Each structure stands twice: as structure tokens, then as C-alpha cells.
Amino acid sequence: MPSPPPEPGIIRDETGAQTLLGYVVDLTTGDGVALCRLEIGAQHGNRHGGLHGGIIACMLDNAMGYAAALSFEGDTQTRVHTLSMTTNFVAPASQGRVTAKGVVTGGGRATVFAEGDLQDEEGRVLATATGVYKRVKGQ
């Protein structure tokens, strides 16, 4: 089956991890917010049948990392490294769509601070995170 045509502000299959997990990055809000969306499937589960914590952390890291990249002249091509990240798991999810949201809360020319949350379709917070991101030299 052919891939869907590119949509402005929507990123699919940019990395191997994104392709493997199946999440989509959405940068269309236009306000520096980055979203990662995932339809939970059996392949995303832990041994209790819930969304695996590693996938939750990955989605939050990506949402905050894209928000950090956007903070540098609004350019998604800017690359950043995660320096640190703390994740708090609040509630389980086992089906439906989840969305990770990342926003920048401060920082400077090379290092930025971000926070994120993961919510289910009803707006229930499943996890929260904070992170520190550094711009890759030469960008």
C-alpha cells in the first residue's frame, strides 16, 4: 500500500524508532507546540496489557525535543540532544489514541527546558515529563 501524500507540519517515518512504533508528529498548531500521536495496538503493550512506559517516555521525549527544535528560529530541521529527562507515570492506557504534547518553558541560545504530558482521548493525563535539550553544534 502506498504511503499517504506529505502533509505540511505532519511528520511520518522520519526515524527508525518512529516507523517502528508508528507515532505521528504534528507541528501544525503554529505556537511552538509539538504533538506526537499514537493509536495503541497490541504491539505497544507491556506484560499487564497497558501502554509500555518506554513508549510513553519515547513519545514525550520526541514531543519535547521537537518543541525545543522549534524554539530555534522555528526550524524543525534544527537538531537537539536530550541532556536529561524525568518522566512521571500517572495512569495506564491500553487502547485508543494517546497524544504527547511538548512545550518549551525557558532556556537560552543553546539549551532549552521543556515540559510535556501524555493524554488519552478523553483528556486524562497519563504521564508528565520535563526535559533539557541542547542544540547540536553547527546548527
PDB file of C-alpha atoms in Angstrom:
ATOM      1  CA  MET A   1       0.000   0.000   0.000  1.00  0.00           C
ATOM      2  CA  PRO A   2       1.489   3.401  -0.941  1.00  0.00           C
ATOM      3  CA  SER A   3       2.278   5.973   1.747  1.00  0.00           C
ATOM      4  CA  PRO A   4      -0.145   8.876   2.155  1.00  0.00           C
ATOM      5  CA  PRO A   5       0.947  12.121   0.475  1.00  0.00           C
ATOM      6  CA  PRO A   6       3.010  14.503   2.627  1.00  0.00           C
ATOM      7  CA  GLU A   7       1.032  16.935   4.753  1.00  0.00           C
ATOM      8  CA  PRO A   8       2.604  20.253   5.842  1.00  0.00           C
ATOM      9  CA  GLY A   9       3.535  20.098   9.517  1.00  0.00           C
ATOM     10  CA  ILE A  10       2.914  16.346   9.805  1.00  0.00           C
ATOM     11  CA  ILE A  11       5.982  14.115  10.114  1.00  0.00           C
ATOM     12  CA  ARG A  12       5.767  10.371   9.466  1.00  0.00           C
ATOM     13  CA  ASP A  13       8.527   7.768   9.356  1.00  0.00           C
ATOM     14  CA  GLU A  14      11.367  10.268   9.854  1.00  0.00           C
ATOM     15  CA  THR A  15      13.341   7.897  12.064  1.00  0.00           C
ATOM     16  CA  GLY A  16      13.539   4.176  12.517  1.00  0.00           C
ATOM     17  CA  ALA A  17      12.038   4.445  16.006  1.00  0.00           C
ATOM     18  CA  GLN A  18       9.108   6.476  14.702  1.00  0.00           C
ATOM     19  CA  THR A  19       8.471   3.960  11.935  1.00  0.00           C
ATOM     20  CA  LEU A  20       8.756   1.008  14.306  1.00  0.00           C
ATOM     21  CA  LEU A  21       6.405   2.463  16.929  1.00  0.00           C
ATOM     22  CA  GLY A  22       4.016   4.104  14.472  1.00  0.00           C
ATOM     23  CA  TYR A  23       3.542   7.518  16.048  1.00  0.00           C
ATOM     24  CA  VAL A  24       2.960  10.684  14.028  1.00  0.00           C
ATOM     25  CA  VAL A  25       4.463  14.101  14.836  1.00  0.00           C
ATOM     26  CA  ASP A  26       2.129  17.087  14.417  1.00  0.00           C
ATOM     27  CA  LEU A  27       3.618  20.594  14.261  1.00  0.00           C
ATOM     28  CA  THR A  28       0.542  22.309  12.815  1.00  0.00           C
ATOM     29  CA  THR A  29      -0.561  24.231  15.912  1.00  0.00           C
ATOM     30  CA  GLY A  30       1.787  27.074  14.929  1.00  0.00           C
ATOM     31  CA  ASP A  31       2.539  28.152  18.502  1.00  0.00           C
ATOM     32  CA  GLY A  32       5.738  26.217  19.215  1.00  0.00           C
ATOM     33  CA  VAL A  33       3.817  23.208  20.498  1.00  0.00           C
ATOM     34  CA  ALA A  34       4.808  19.762  19.220  1.00  0.00           C
ATOM     35  CA  LEU A  35       2.446  16.795  19.377  1.00  0.00           C
ATOM     36  CA  CYS A  36       3.089  13.063  18.980  1.00  0.00           C
ATOM     37  CA  ARG A  37       0.048  10.864  18.363  1.00  0.00           C
ATOM     38  CA  LEU A  38      -0.205   7.094  18.583  1.00  0.00           C
ATOM     39  CA  GLU A  39      -3.022   4.622  18.075  1.00  0.00           C
ATOM     40  CA  ILE A  40      -2.335   1.991  20.730  1.00  0.00           C
ATOM     41  CA  GLY A  41      -2.014  -1.529  19.340  1.00  0.00           C
ATOM     42  CA  ALA A  42      -1.175  -4.879  20.896  1.00  0.00           C
ATOM     43  CA  GLN A  43       2.477  -4.336  19.883  1.00  0.00           C
ATOM     44  CA  HIS A  44       2.680  -1.330  22.252  1.00  0.00           C
ATOM     45  CA  GLY A  45       1.694  -3.240  25.380  1.00  0.00           C
ATOM     46  CA  ASN A  46       3.559  -4.229  28.483  1.00  0.00           C
ATOM     47  CA  ARG A  47       3.010  -7.520  30.287  1.00  0.00           C
ATOM     48  CA  HIS A  48      -0.028  -6.052  32.066  1.00  0.00           C
ATOM     49  CA  GLY A  49      -1.740  -5.100  28.805  1.00  0.00           C
ATOM     50  CA  GLY A  50      -1.128  -1.349  29.164  1.00  0.00           C
ATOM     51  CA  LEU A  51       0.888   1.041  27.026  1.00  0.00           C
ATOM     52  CA  HIS A  52       4.570   0.342  27.748  1.00  0.00           C
ATOM     53  CA  GLY A  53       6.355   3.000  29.813  1.00  0.00           C
ATOM     54  CA  GLY A  54       9.279   3.060  27.385  1.00  0.00           C
ATOM     55  CA  ILE A  55       6.950   4.044  24.561  1.00  0.00           C
ATOM     56  CA  ILE A  56       5.383   6.731  26.744  1.00  0.00           C
ATOM     57  CA  ALA A  57       8.844   8.124  27.518  1.00  0.00           C
ATOM     58  CA  CYS A  58       9.830   7.977  23.829  1.00  0.00           C
ATOM     59  CA  MET A  59       6.743   9.916  22.770  1.00  0.00           C
ATOM     60  CA  LEU A  60       7.245  12.560  25.463  1.00  0.00           C
ATOM     61  CA  ASP A  61      10.933  12.916  24.544  1.00  0.00           C
ATOM     62  CA  ASN A  62      10.025  13.397  20.887  1.00  0.00           C
ATOM     63  CA  ALA A  63       7.289  15.936  21.603  1.00  0.00           C
ATOM     64  CA  MET A  64       9.551  17.973  23.890  1.00  0.00           C
ATOM     65  CA  GLY A  65      12.515  17.608  21.515  1.00  0.00           C
ATOM     66  CA  TYR A  66      10.524  18.903  18.548  1.00  0.00           C
ATOM     67  CA  ALA A  67       9.255  21.801  20.665  1.00  0.00           C
ATOM     68  CA  ALA A  68      12.874  22.539  21.589  1.00  0.00           C
ATOM     69  CA  ALA A  69      13.897  22.462  17.908  1.00  0.00           C
ATOM     70  CA  LEU A  70      11.043  24.840  17.066  1.00  0.00           C
ATOM     71  CA  SER A  71      12.345  27.308  19.670  1.00  0.00           C
ATOM     72  CA  PHE A  72      15.415  27.897  17.480  1.00  0.00           C
ATOM     73  CA  GLU A  73      14.066  30.169  14.747  1.00  0.00           C
ATOM     74  CA  GLY A  74      11.001  27.931  14.403  1.00  0.00           C
ATOM     75  CA  ASP A  75      13.045  25.473  12.363  1.00  0.00           C
ATOM     76  CA  THR A  76      12.225  21.761  12.696  1.00  0.00           C
ATOM     77  CA  GLN A  77      15.487  20.956  10.890  1.00  0.00           C
ATOM     78  CA  THR A  78      17.431  22.152  13.930  1.00  0.00           C
ATOM     79  CA  ARG A  79      18.731  19.108  15.773  1.00  0.00           C
ATOM     80  CA  VAL A  80      18.789  18.826  19.540  1.00  0.00           C
ATOM     81  CA  HIS A  81      20.173  16.287  22.014  1.00  0.00           C
ATOM     82  CA  THR A  82      18.340  15.280  25.151  1.00  0.00           C
ATOM     83  CA  LEU A  83      20.540  16.158  28.130  1.00  0.00           C
ATOM     84  CA  SER A  84      18.121  14.983  30.789  1.00  0.00           C
ATOM     85  CA  MET A  85      14.530  13.879  31.118  1.00  0.00           C
ATOM     86  CA  THR A  86      12.283  12.989  34.025  1.00  0.00           C
ATOM     87  CA  THR A  87       9.040  11.109  33.452  1.00  0.00           C
ATOM     88  CA  ASN A  88       6.176  10.575  35.885  1.00  0.00           C
ATOM     89  CA  PHE A  89       3.673   7.839  35.098  1.00  0.00           C
ATOM     90  CA  VAL A  90       0.211   8.821  36.339  1.00  0.00           C
ATOM     91  CA  ALA A  91      -2.366   6.427  34.856  1.00  0.00           C
ATOM     92  CA  PRO A  92      -2.459   3.433  32.474  1.00  0.00           C
ATOM     93  CA  ALA A  93      -3.899   3.247  28.972  1.00  0.00           C
ATOM     94  CA  SER A  94      -4.499   0.150  26.899  1.00  0.00           C
ATOM     95  CA  GLN A  95      -6.445   1.258  23.842  1.00  0.00           C
ATOM     96  CA  GLY A  96      -7.377   4.261  21.714  1.00  0.00           C
ATOM     97  CA  ARG A  97      -5.287   7.246  20.735  1.00  0.00           C
ATOM     98  CA  VAL A  98      -2.802   8.960  23.013  1.00  0.00           C
ATOM     99  CA  THR A  99      -1.179  12.333  22.409  1.00  0.00           C
ATOM    100  CA  ALA A 100       2.080  13.637  23.844  1.00  0.00           C
ATOM    101  CA  LYS A 101       2.386  17.418  23.933  1.00  0.00           C
ATOM    102  CA  GLY A 102       5.695  19.250  24.316  1.00  0.00           C
ATOM    103  CA  VAL A 103       6.261  22.941  25.064  1.00  0.00           C
ATOM    104  CA  VAL A 104       9.372  24.971  25.827  1.00  0.00           C
ATOM    105  CA  THR A 105       9.370  26.640  29.236  1.00  0.00           C
ATOM    106  CA  GLY A 106      12.683  28.516  29.102  1.00  0.00           C
ATOM    107  CA  GLY A 107      16.310  28.450  28.147  1.00  0.00           C
ATOM    108  CA  GLY A 108      18.848  30.302  26.084  1.00  0.00           C
ATOM    109  CA  ARG A 109      20.820  30.201  22.826  1.00  0.00           C
ATOM    110  CA  ALA A 110      21.915  26.571  23.049  1.00  0.00           C
ATOM    111  CA  THR A 111      19.998  24.882  25.885  1.00  0.00           C
ATOM    112  CA  VAL A 112      16.250  24.877  26.437  1.00  0.00           C
ATOM    113  CA  PHE A 113      13.895  23.488  29.055  1.00  0.00           C
ATOM    114  CA  ALA A 114      10.666  21.762  28.094  1.00  0.00           C
ATOM    115  CA  GLU A 115       7.713  20.066  29.686  1.00  0.00           C
ATOM    116  CA  GLY A 116       5.245  17.596  28.327  1.00  0.00           C
ATOM    117  CA  ASP A 117       2.278  15.459  29.090  1.00  0.00           C
ATOM    118  CA  LEU A 118       0.632  12.416  27.557  1.00  0.00           C
ATOM    119  CA  GLN A 119      -3.164  12.333  27.442  1.00  0.00           C
ATOM    120  CA  ASP A 120      -5.776   9.880  26.265  1.00  0.00           C
ATOM    121  CA  GLU A 121      -8.714  10.771  24.006  1.00  0.00           C
ATOM    122  CA  GLU A 122     -10.778  11.967  26.972  1.00  0.00           C
ATOM    123  CA  GLY A 123      -8.042  14.364  28.098  1.00  0.00           C
ATOM    124  CA  ARG A 124      -6.979  12.216  31.047  1.00  0.00           C
ATOM    125  CA  VAL A 125      -3.292  12.785  31.880  1.00  0.00           C
ATOM    126  CA  LEU A 126      -1.382   9.511  31.698  1.00  0.00           C
ATOM    127  CA  ALA A 127       2.160  10.839  32.210  1.00  0.00           C
ATOM    128  CA  THR A 128       4.094  14.072  32.630  1.00  0.00           C
ATOM    129  CA  ALA A 129       7.720  14.903  31.857  1.00  0.00           C
ATOM    130  CA  THR A 130      10.361  17.596  31.951  1.00  0.00           C
ATOM    131  CA  GLY A 131      13.474  17.709  29.831  1.00  0.00           C
ATOM    132  CA  VAL A 132      16.596  19.670  28.998  1.00  0.00           C
ATOM    133  CA  TYR A 133      17.653  19.860  25.351  1.00  0.00           C
ATOM    134  CA  LYS A 134      20.829  21.192  23.750  1.00  0.00           C
ATOM    135  CA  ARG A 135      21.165  22.423  20.202  1.00  0.00           C
ATOM    136  CA  VAL A 136      23.570  20.362  18.129  1.00  0.00           C
ATOM    137  CA  LYS A 137      26.696  22.381  17.267  1.00  0.00           C
ATOM    138  CA  GLY A 138      26.822  23.721  13.747  1.00  0.00           C
ATOM    139  CA  GLN A 139      23.083  24.294  13.552  1.00  0.00           C
TER     140      GLN A 139
END
